[in-house]
Short mmCIF file of C-alpha atoms in Angstrom, two decimals:
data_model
loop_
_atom_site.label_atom_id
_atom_site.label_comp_id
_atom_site.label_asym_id
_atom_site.label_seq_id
_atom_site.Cartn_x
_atom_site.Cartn_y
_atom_site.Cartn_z
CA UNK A 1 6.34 8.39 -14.54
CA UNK A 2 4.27 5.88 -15.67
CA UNK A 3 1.02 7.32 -14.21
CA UNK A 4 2.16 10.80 -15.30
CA UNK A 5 2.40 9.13 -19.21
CA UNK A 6 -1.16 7.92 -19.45
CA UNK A 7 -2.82 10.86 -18.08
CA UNK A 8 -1.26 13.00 -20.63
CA UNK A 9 -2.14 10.85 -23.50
CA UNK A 10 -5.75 10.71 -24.85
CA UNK A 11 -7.79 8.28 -22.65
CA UNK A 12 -7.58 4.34 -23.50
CA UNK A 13 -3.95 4.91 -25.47
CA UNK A 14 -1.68 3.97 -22.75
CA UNK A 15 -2.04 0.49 -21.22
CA UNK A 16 0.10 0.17 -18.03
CA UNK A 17 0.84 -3.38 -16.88
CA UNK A 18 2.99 -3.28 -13.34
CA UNK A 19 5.63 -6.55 -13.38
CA UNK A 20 7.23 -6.87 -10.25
CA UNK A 21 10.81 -9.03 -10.64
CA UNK A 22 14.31 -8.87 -10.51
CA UNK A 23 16.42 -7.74 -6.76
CA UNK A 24 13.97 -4.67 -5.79
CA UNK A 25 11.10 -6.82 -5.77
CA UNK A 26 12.42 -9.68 -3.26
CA UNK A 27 10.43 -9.11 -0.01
CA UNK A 28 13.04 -7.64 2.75
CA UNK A 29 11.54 -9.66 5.48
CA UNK A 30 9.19 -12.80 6.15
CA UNK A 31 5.74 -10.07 6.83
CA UNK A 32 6.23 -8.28 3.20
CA UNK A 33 4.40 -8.80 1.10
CA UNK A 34 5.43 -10.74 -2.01
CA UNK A 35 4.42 -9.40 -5.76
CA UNK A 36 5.88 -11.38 -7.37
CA UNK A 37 4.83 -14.15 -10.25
CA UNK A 38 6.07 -16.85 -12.31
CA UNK A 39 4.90 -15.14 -15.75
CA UNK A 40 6.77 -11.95 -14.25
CA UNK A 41 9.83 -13.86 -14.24
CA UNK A 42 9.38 -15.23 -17.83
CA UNK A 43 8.81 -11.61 -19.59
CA UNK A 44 11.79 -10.03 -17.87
CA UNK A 45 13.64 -13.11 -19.83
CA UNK A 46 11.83 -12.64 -23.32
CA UNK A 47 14.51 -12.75 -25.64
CA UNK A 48 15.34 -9.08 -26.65
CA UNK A 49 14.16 -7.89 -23.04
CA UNK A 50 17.86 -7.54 -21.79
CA UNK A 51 16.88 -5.90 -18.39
CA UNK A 52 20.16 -4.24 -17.36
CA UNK A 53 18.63 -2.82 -13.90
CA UNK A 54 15.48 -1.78 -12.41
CA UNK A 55 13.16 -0.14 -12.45
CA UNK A 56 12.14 -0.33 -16.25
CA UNK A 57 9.85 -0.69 -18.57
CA UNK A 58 9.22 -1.80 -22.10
CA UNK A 59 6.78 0.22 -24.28
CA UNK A 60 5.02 -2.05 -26.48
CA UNK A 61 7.78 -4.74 -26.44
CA UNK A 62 9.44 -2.41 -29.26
CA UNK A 63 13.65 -2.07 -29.48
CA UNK A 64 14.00 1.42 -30.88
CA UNK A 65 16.40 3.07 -33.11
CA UNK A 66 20.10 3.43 -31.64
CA UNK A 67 18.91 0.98 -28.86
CA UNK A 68 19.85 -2.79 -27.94
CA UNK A 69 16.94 -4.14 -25.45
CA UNK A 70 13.51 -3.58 -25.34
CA UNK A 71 13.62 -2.40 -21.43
CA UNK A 72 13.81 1.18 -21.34
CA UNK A 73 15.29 3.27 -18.63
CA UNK A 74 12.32 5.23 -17.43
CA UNK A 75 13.62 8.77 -18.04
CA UNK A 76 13.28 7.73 -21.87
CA UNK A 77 9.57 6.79 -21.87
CA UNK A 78 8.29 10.15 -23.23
CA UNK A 79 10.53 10.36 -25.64
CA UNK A 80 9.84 7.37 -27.64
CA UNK A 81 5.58 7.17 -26.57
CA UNK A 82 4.66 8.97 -29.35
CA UNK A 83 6.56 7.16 -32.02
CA UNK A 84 4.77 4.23 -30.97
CA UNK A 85 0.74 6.10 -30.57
CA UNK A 86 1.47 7.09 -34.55
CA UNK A 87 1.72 3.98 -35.21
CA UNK A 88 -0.99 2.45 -37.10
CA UNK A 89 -2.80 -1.24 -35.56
CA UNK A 90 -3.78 -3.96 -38.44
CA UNK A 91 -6.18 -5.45 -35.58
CA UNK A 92 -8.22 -4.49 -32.44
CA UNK A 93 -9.02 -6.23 -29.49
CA UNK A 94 -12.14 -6.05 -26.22
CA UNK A 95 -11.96 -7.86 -23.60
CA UNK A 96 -14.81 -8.32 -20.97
CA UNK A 97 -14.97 -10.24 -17.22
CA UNK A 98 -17.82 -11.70 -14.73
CA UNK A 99 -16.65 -12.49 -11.41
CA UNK A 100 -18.98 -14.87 -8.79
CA UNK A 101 -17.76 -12.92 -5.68
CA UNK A 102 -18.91 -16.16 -4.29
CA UNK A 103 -17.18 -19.42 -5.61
CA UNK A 104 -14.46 -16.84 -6.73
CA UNK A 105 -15.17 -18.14 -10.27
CA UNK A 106 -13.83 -15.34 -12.98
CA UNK A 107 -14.92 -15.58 -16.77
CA UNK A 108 -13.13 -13.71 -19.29
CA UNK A 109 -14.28 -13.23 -23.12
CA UNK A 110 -12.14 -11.92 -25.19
CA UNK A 111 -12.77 -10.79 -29.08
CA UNK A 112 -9.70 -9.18 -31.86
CA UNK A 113 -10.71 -8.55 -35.21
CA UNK A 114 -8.30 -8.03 -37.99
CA UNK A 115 -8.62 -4.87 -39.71
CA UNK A 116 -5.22 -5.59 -42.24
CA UNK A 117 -3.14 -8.42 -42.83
CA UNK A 118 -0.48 -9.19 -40.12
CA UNK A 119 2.67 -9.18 -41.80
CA UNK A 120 3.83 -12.28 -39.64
CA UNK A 121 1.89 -15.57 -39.94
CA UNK A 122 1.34 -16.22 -36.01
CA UNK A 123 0.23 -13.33 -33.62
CA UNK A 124 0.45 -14.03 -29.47
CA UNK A 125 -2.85 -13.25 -27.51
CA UNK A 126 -2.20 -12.43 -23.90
CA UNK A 127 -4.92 -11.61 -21.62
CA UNK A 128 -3.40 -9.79 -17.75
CA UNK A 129 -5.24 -10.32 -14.39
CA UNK A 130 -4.32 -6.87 -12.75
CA UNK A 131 -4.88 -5.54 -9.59
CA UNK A 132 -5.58 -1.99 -8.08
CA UNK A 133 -5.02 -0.47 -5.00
CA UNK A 134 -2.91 -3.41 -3.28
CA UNK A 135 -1.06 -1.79 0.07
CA UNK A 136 2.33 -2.99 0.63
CA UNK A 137 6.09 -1.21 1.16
CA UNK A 138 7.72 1.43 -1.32
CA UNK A 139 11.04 2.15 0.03
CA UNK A 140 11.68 5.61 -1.36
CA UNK A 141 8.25 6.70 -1.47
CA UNK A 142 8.13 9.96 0.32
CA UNK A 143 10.71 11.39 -1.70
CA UNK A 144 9.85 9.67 -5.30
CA UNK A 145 6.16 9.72 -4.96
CA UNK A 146 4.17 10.28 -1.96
CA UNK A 147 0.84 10.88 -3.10
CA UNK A 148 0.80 7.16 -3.07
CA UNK A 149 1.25 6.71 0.66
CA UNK A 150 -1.33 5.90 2.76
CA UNK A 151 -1.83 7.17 6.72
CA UNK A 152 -0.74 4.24 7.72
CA UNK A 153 2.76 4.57 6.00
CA UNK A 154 1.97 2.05 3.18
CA UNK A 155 2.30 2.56 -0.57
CA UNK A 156 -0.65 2.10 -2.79
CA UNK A 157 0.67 -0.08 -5.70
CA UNK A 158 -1.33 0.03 -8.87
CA UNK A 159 -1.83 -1.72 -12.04
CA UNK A 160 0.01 -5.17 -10.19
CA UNK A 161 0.49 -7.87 -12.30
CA UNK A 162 -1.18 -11.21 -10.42
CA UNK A 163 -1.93 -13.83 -13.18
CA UNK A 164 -1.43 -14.20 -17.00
CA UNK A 165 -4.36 -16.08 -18.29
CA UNK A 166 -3.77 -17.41 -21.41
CA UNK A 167 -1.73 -20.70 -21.56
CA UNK A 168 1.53 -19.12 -21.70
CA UNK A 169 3.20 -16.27 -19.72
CA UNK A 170 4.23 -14.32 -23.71
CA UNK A 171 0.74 -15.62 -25.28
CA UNK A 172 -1.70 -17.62 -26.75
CA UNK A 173 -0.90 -18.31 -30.40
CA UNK A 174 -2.91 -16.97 -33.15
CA UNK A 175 -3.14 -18.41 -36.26
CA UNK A 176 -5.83 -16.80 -38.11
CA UNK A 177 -4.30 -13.04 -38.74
CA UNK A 178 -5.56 -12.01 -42.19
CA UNK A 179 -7.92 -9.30 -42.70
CA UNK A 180 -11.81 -9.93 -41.82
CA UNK A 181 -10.67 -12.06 -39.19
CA UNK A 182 -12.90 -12.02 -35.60
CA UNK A 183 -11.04 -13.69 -33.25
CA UNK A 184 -12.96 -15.28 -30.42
CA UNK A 185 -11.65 -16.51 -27.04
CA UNK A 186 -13.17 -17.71 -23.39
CA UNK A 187 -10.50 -18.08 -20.20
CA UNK A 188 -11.78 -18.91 -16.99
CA UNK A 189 -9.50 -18.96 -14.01
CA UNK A 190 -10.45 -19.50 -10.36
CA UNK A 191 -9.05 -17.00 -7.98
CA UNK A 192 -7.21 -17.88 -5.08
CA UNK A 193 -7.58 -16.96 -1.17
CA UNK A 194 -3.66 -15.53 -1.83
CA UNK A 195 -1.27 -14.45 -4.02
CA UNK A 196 1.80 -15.86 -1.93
CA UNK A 197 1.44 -14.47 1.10
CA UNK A 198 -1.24 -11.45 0.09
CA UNK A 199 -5.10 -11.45 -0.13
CA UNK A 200 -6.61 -9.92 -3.33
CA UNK A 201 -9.71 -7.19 -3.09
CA UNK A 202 -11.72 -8.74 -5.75
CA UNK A 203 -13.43 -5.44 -6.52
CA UNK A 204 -9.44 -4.18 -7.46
CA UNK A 205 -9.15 -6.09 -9.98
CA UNK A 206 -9.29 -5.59 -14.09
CA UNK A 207 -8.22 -7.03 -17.41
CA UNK A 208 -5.45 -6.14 -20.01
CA UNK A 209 -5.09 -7.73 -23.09
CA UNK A 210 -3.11 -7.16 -25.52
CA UNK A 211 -1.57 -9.13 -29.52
CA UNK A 212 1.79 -9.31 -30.25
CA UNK A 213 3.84 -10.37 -33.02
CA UNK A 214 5.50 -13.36 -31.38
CA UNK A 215 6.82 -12.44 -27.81
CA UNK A 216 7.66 -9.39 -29.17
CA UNK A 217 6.11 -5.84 -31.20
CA UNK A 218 2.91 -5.44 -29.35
CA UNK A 219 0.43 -4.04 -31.98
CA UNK A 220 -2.47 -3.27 -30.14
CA UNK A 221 -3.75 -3.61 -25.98
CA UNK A 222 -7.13 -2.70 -24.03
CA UNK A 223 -8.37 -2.49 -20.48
CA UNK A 224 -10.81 -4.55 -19.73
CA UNK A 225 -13.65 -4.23 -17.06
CA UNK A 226 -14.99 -7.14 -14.47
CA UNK A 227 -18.91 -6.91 -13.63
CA UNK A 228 -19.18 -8.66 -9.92
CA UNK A 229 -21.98 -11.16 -9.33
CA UNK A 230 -22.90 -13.72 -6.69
CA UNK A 231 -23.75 -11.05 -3.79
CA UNK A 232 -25.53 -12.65 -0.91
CA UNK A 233 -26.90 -9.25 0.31
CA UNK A 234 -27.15 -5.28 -1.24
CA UNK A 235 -26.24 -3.89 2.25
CA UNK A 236 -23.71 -5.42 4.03
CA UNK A 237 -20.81 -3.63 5.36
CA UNK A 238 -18.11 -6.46 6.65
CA UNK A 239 -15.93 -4.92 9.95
CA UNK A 240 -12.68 -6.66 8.74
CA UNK A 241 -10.26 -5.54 11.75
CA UNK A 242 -9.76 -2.62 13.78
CA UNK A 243 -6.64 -1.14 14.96
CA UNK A 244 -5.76 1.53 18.18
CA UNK A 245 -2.25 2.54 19.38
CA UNK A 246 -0.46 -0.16 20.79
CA UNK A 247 -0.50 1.07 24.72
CA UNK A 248 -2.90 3.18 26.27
CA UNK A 249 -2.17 6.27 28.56
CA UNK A 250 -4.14 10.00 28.42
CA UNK A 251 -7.13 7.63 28.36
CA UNK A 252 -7.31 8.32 25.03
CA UNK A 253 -7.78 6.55 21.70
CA UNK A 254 -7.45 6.84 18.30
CA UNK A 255 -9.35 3.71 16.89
CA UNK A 256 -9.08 2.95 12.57
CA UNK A 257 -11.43 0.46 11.04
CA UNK A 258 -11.31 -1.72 7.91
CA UNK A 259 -15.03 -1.26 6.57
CA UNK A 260 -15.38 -3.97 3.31
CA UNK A 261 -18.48 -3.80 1.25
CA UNK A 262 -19.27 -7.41 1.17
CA UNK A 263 -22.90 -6.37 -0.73
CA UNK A 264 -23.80 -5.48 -4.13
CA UNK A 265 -24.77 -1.63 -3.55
CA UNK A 266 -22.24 0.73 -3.38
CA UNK A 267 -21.94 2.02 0.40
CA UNK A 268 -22.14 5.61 0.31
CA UNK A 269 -23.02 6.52 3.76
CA UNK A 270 -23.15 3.89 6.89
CA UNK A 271 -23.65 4.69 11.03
CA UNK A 272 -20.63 3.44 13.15
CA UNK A 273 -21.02 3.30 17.24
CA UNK A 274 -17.87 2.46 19.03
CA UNK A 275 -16.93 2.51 23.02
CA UNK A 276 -14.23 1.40 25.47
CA UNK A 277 -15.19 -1.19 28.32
CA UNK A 278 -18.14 -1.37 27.97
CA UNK A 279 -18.81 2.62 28.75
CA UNK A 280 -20.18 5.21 26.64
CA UNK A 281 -21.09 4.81 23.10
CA UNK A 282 -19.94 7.02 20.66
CA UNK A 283 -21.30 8.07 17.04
CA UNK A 284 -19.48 8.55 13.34
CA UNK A 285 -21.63 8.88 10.45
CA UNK A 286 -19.33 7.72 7.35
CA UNK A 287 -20.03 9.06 4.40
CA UNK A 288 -18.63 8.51 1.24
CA UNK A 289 -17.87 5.55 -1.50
CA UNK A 290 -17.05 1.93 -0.93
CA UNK A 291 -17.64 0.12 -3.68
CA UNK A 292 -18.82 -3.84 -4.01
CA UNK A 293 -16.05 -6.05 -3.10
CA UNK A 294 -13.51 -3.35 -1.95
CA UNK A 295 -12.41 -1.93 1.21
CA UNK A 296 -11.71 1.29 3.00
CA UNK A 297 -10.03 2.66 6.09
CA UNK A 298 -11.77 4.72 8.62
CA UNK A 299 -10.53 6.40 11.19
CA UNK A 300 -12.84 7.24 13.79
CA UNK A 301 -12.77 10.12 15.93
CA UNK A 302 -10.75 10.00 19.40
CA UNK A 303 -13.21 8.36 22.18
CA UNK A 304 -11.65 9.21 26.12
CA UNK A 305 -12.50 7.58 28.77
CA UNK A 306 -10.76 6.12 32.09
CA UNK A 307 -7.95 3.50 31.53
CA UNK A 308 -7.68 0.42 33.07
CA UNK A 309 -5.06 -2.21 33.12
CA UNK A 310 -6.46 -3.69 29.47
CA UNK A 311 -8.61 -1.73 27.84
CA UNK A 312 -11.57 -3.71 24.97
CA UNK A 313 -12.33 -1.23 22.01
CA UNK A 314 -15.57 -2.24 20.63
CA UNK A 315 -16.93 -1.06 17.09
CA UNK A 316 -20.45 -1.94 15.77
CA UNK A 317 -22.24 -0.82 11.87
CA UNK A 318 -25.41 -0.45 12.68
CA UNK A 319 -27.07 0.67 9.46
CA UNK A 320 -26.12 1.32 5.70
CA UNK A 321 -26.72 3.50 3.01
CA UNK A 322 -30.06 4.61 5.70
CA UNK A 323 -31.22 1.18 6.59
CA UNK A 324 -29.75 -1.71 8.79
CA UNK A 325 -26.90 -3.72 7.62
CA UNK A 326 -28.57 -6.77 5.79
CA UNK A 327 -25.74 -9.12 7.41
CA UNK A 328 -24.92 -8.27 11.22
CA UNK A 329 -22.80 -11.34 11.61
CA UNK A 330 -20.05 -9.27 10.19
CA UNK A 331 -20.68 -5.70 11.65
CA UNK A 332 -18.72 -5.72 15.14
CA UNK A 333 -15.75 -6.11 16.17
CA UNK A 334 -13.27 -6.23 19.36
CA UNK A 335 -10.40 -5.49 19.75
CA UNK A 336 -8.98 -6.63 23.14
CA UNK A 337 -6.61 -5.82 25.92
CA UNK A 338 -5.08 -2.48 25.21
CA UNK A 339 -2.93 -2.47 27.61
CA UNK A 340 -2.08 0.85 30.21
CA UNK A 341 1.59 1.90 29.43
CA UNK A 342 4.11 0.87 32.01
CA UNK A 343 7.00 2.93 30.85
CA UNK A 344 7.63 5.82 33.47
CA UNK A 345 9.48 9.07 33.63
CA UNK A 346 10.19 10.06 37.53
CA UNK A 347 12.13 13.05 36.25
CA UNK A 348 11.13 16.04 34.31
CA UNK A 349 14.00 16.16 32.68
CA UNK A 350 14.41 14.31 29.56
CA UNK A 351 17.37 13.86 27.07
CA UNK A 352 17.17 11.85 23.60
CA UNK A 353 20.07 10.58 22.59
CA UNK A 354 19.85 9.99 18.66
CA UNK A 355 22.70 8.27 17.17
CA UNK A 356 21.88 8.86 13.24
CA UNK A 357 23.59 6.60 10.53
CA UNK A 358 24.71 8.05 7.70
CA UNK A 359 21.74 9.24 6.14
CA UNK A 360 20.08 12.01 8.45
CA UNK A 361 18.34 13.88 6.24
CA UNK A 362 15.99 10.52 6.98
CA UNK A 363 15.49 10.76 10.32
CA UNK A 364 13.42 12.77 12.44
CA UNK A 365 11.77 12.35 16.32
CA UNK A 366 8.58 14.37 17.93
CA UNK A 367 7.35 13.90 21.35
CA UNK A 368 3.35 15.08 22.17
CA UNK A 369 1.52 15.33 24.55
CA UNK A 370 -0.88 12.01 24.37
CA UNK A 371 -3.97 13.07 22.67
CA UNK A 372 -3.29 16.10 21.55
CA UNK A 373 -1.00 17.26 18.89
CA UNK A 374 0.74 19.44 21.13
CA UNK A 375 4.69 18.52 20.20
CA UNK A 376 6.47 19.45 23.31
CA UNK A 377 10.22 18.03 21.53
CA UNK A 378 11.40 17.31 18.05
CA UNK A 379 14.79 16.96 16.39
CA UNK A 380 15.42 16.61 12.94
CA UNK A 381 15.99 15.78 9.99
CA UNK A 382 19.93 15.41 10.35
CA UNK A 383 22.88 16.51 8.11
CA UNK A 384 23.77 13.23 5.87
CA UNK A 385 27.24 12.04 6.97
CA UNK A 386 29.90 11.93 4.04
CA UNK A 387 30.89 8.27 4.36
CA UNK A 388 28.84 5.03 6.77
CA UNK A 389 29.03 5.46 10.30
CA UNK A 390 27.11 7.42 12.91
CA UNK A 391 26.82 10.34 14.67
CA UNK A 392 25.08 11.19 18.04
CA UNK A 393 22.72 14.03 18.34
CA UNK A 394 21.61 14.94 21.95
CA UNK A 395 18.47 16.98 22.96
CA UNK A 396 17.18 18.02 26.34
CA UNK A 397 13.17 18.88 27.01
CA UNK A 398 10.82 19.45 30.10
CA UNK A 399 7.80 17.69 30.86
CA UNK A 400 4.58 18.35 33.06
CA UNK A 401 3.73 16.17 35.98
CA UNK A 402 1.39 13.49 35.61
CA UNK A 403 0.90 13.34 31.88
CA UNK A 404 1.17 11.48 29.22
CA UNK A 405 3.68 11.35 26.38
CA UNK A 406 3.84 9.88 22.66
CA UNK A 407 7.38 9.88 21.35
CA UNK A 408 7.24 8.98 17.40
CA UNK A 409 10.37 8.44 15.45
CA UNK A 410 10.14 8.42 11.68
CA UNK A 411 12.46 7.43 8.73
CA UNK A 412 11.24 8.62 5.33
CA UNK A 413 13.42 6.62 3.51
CA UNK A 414 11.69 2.98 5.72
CA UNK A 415 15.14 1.28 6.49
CA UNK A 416 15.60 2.55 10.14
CA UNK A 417 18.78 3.82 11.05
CA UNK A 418 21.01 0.05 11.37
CA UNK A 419 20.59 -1.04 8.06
CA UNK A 420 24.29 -0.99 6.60
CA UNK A 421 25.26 2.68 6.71
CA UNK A 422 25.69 2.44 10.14
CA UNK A 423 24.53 1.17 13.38
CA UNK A 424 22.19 4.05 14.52
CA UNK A 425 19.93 3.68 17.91
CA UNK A 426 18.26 5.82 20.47
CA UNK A 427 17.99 6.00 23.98
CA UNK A 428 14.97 8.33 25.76
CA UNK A 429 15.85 9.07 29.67
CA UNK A 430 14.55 10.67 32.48
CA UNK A 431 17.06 11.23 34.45
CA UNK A 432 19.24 8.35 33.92
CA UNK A 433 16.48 5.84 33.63
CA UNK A 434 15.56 4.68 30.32
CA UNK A 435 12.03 5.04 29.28
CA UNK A 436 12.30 3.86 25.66
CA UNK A 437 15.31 2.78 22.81
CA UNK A 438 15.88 1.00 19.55
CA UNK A 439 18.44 -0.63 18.33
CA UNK A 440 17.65 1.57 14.97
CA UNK A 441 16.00 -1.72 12.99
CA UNK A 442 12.47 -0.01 12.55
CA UNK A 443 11.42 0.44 9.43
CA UNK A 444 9.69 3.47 8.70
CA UNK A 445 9.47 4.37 12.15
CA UNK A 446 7.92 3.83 15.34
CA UNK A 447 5.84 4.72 18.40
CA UNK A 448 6.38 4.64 22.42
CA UNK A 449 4.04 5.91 25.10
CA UNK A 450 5.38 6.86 28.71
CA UNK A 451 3.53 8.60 31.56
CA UNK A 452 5.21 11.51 33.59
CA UNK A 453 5.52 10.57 37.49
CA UNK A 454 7.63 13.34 38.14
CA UNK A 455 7.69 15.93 40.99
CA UNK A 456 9.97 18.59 40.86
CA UNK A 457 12.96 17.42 42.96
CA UNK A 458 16.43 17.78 43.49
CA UNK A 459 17.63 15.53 40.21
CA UNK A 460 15.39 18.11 38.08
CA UNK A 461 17.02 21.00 40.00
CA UNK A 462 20.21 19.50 39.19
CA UNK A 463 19.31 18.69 35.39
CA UNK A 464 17.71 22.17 34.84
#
């Protein structure tokens, strides 16, 4: 809703700043990521504030007519945006960064000048160290917003609050606020390796500032851009990790890499061999836009070849933007010991048994045929149960003799299916063997390779 507000306003009028406090934004497990700050904490307890539940949002730090807090429920930010862009500003503030990529050193400048007198004696200057495109979990994301999520099931999370600069989380005070007044202001701040448990992109990042009337009645608020310095090379395209399936079977994979422009030119185009054992090498030509100090993922096309116990997926950048990477150091990669799945299914007969909790319309399962995107089985979404507790839902399917299989099971909501509204699980057989099961704590899903062994017998003649 937010994003949807400053699109439809004229451009540089809406300044979104993302604060991430309060229950929702307590990390559900020790490998989530934490967003939250210190200063984050400190605004959701600015006097006035009076946060009643989340999500929500202040608009300029303004308590409307009729209202008691300055927190908003979000369904009300359109109607009270306007009131606030008609109102006229008695100052003006640009803001301005340089960031050494290098020592990690950031500079900000900062200049308001007073266009009217402020009708308080003090104003607040507070100058925002935000962050774009930071990956992390959105539970609710494929139904609220999923243009957000990435392939790999993550959210993209935008505008993030990281640091406040200024010496206090509601401001630097003012004290000079009369008309003809240039205000002028230098912050440096030295960036760490993490934010809690997270690693910044330092080509995300960008300013806010904004000037308030104490910690309240923001009065006027700009975006402010970072120039990069402190490049070692133009072209140099860091390999930061790639990524296959977890087991091998088909003799097939799927490889993803993390490409990171670690040089000052944009990377626009950039040749990327890749190969399995050791055996033939095969080609990608990326093209499109990675700019300085930011990342993408790639995923290359499949690569086949014959599986072995462990398998070693090796990916190599061999030139950029036309021309060899400046910095080969950084351009390959391994990843090793893939290993050859070990799950088996002696019958062709299979039967999932899918015990739902109490919100099907969540779950879902497909089976393929290892790659391809054949889908030999699937079941669901489910009806949603009228009160906690599960429900099992049973399907039967046929595979082929010696191939391989991919079952995926998804939950669009990211809890699983044991999280409280009832202990869900699953069970895959062949025959009375189990091949794969949960005990329903995944997430947002999950994958399992088997192979077929069968031969049509009597147990298939019997299950048939």
């Amino acid at each position: 809703m937010a994003n949807g507000l400053k699109a439809a306003k004229p451009a540089g009028s809406v300044i979104l700043a993302n604060i991430h406090t309060g229950g929702y934004a307590t990390p559900s497990g020790p490998n989530d990521p934490d967003f939250r700050t210190a200063e984050g904490t400190a605004i959701s307890g600015i006097p006035g504030m009076n946060i009643s539940g989340y999500p929500t949002g202040s608009i300029n730090r303004h308590t409307f007519s009729g209202k008691t807090a300055m927190a908003l429920n979000r369904g009300e930010w359109n109607k009270y945006a306007d009131s606030i862009l008609a109102t006229p500003s008695y100052v003006n503030i640009a803001l301005q960064g340089s960031l050494n990529v290098a020592t990690r050193t950031l500079t900000v400048q900062v200049q308001a000048y007073y266009t009217g007198n402020s009708p308080v004696a003090t104003n607040n200057l507070t100058v925002m160290l935000l962050e774009d495109e930071v990956f992390g979990p959105q539970i609710g994301a494929n139904a609220w917003y999923p243009e957000m999520i990435n392939e790999d099931g993550s959210y993209t999370h935008n505008h993030l609050l990281r640091k406040v600069l200024t010496t206090a989380a509601t401001g630097e005070v003012i004290t000079t606020t009369t008309s003809g007044t240039t205000v002028n202001k230098t912050y440096t701040y030295q960036i760490p390796a993490q934010y809690v448990n997270v690693a910044p992109v330092l080509g995300n990042f960008q300013l806010a500032g904004f000037i308030a009337e104490s910690s309240s009645e923001i009065v006027t608020a700009a975006y402010g851009p970072i120039t990069l310095t402190g490049f070692e090379f133009a072209k140099d395209a860091h390999l930061q990790s790639a990524s296959t399936e977890a087991a091998v079977c088909a003799g097939v994979l799927n490889p993803k890499v993390k490409i990171y422009n670690n040089g000052s030119s944009t990377i626009t185009s950039a040749v990327i061999e890749y190969k399995v054992n050791g055996g033939t090498v095969s080609t990608f030509n990326y093209a499109g836009s990675i700019l300085p100090a930011t990342h993408k993922n790639v995923t290359l096309p499949a690569i086949t070849f014959t599986p072995t116990a462990l398998n070693d997926l090796t990916v190599n950048i061999t030139t950029v933007n036309g021309s060899a990477d400046q910095n080969a150091a950084n351009s390959t990669i391994t990843v090793n010991d893939v290993p050859l799945t070990t799950k088996m299914a002696g019958n062709q007969s299979m039967t999932m048994n899918f015990t739902q909790d109490r919100y099907g319309s969540e779950s879902s399962w497909k089976v393929f045929e290892d790659g391809t995107t054949t889908v030999v089985a699937q079941d669901g979404p489910f009806v949603d149960l009228s009160a906690n507790g599960v429900q099992l839902n049973t399907k039967t399917f046929t595979i082929d003799p010696s191939k391989c299989y991919k079952l995926e099971v998804y939950d669009t909501y990211g809890d699983g299916i044991n999280a409280g509204a009832g202990a869900g699980k699953y069970e895959l057989l062949s025959g009375a063997t189990i091949v794969a099961s949960s005990n329903g704590n995944y997430g947002k899903g999950e994958v399992n390779w088997y192979k077929s062994e069968s031969v049509l017998g009597l147990s298939d003649l019997i299950n048939v």
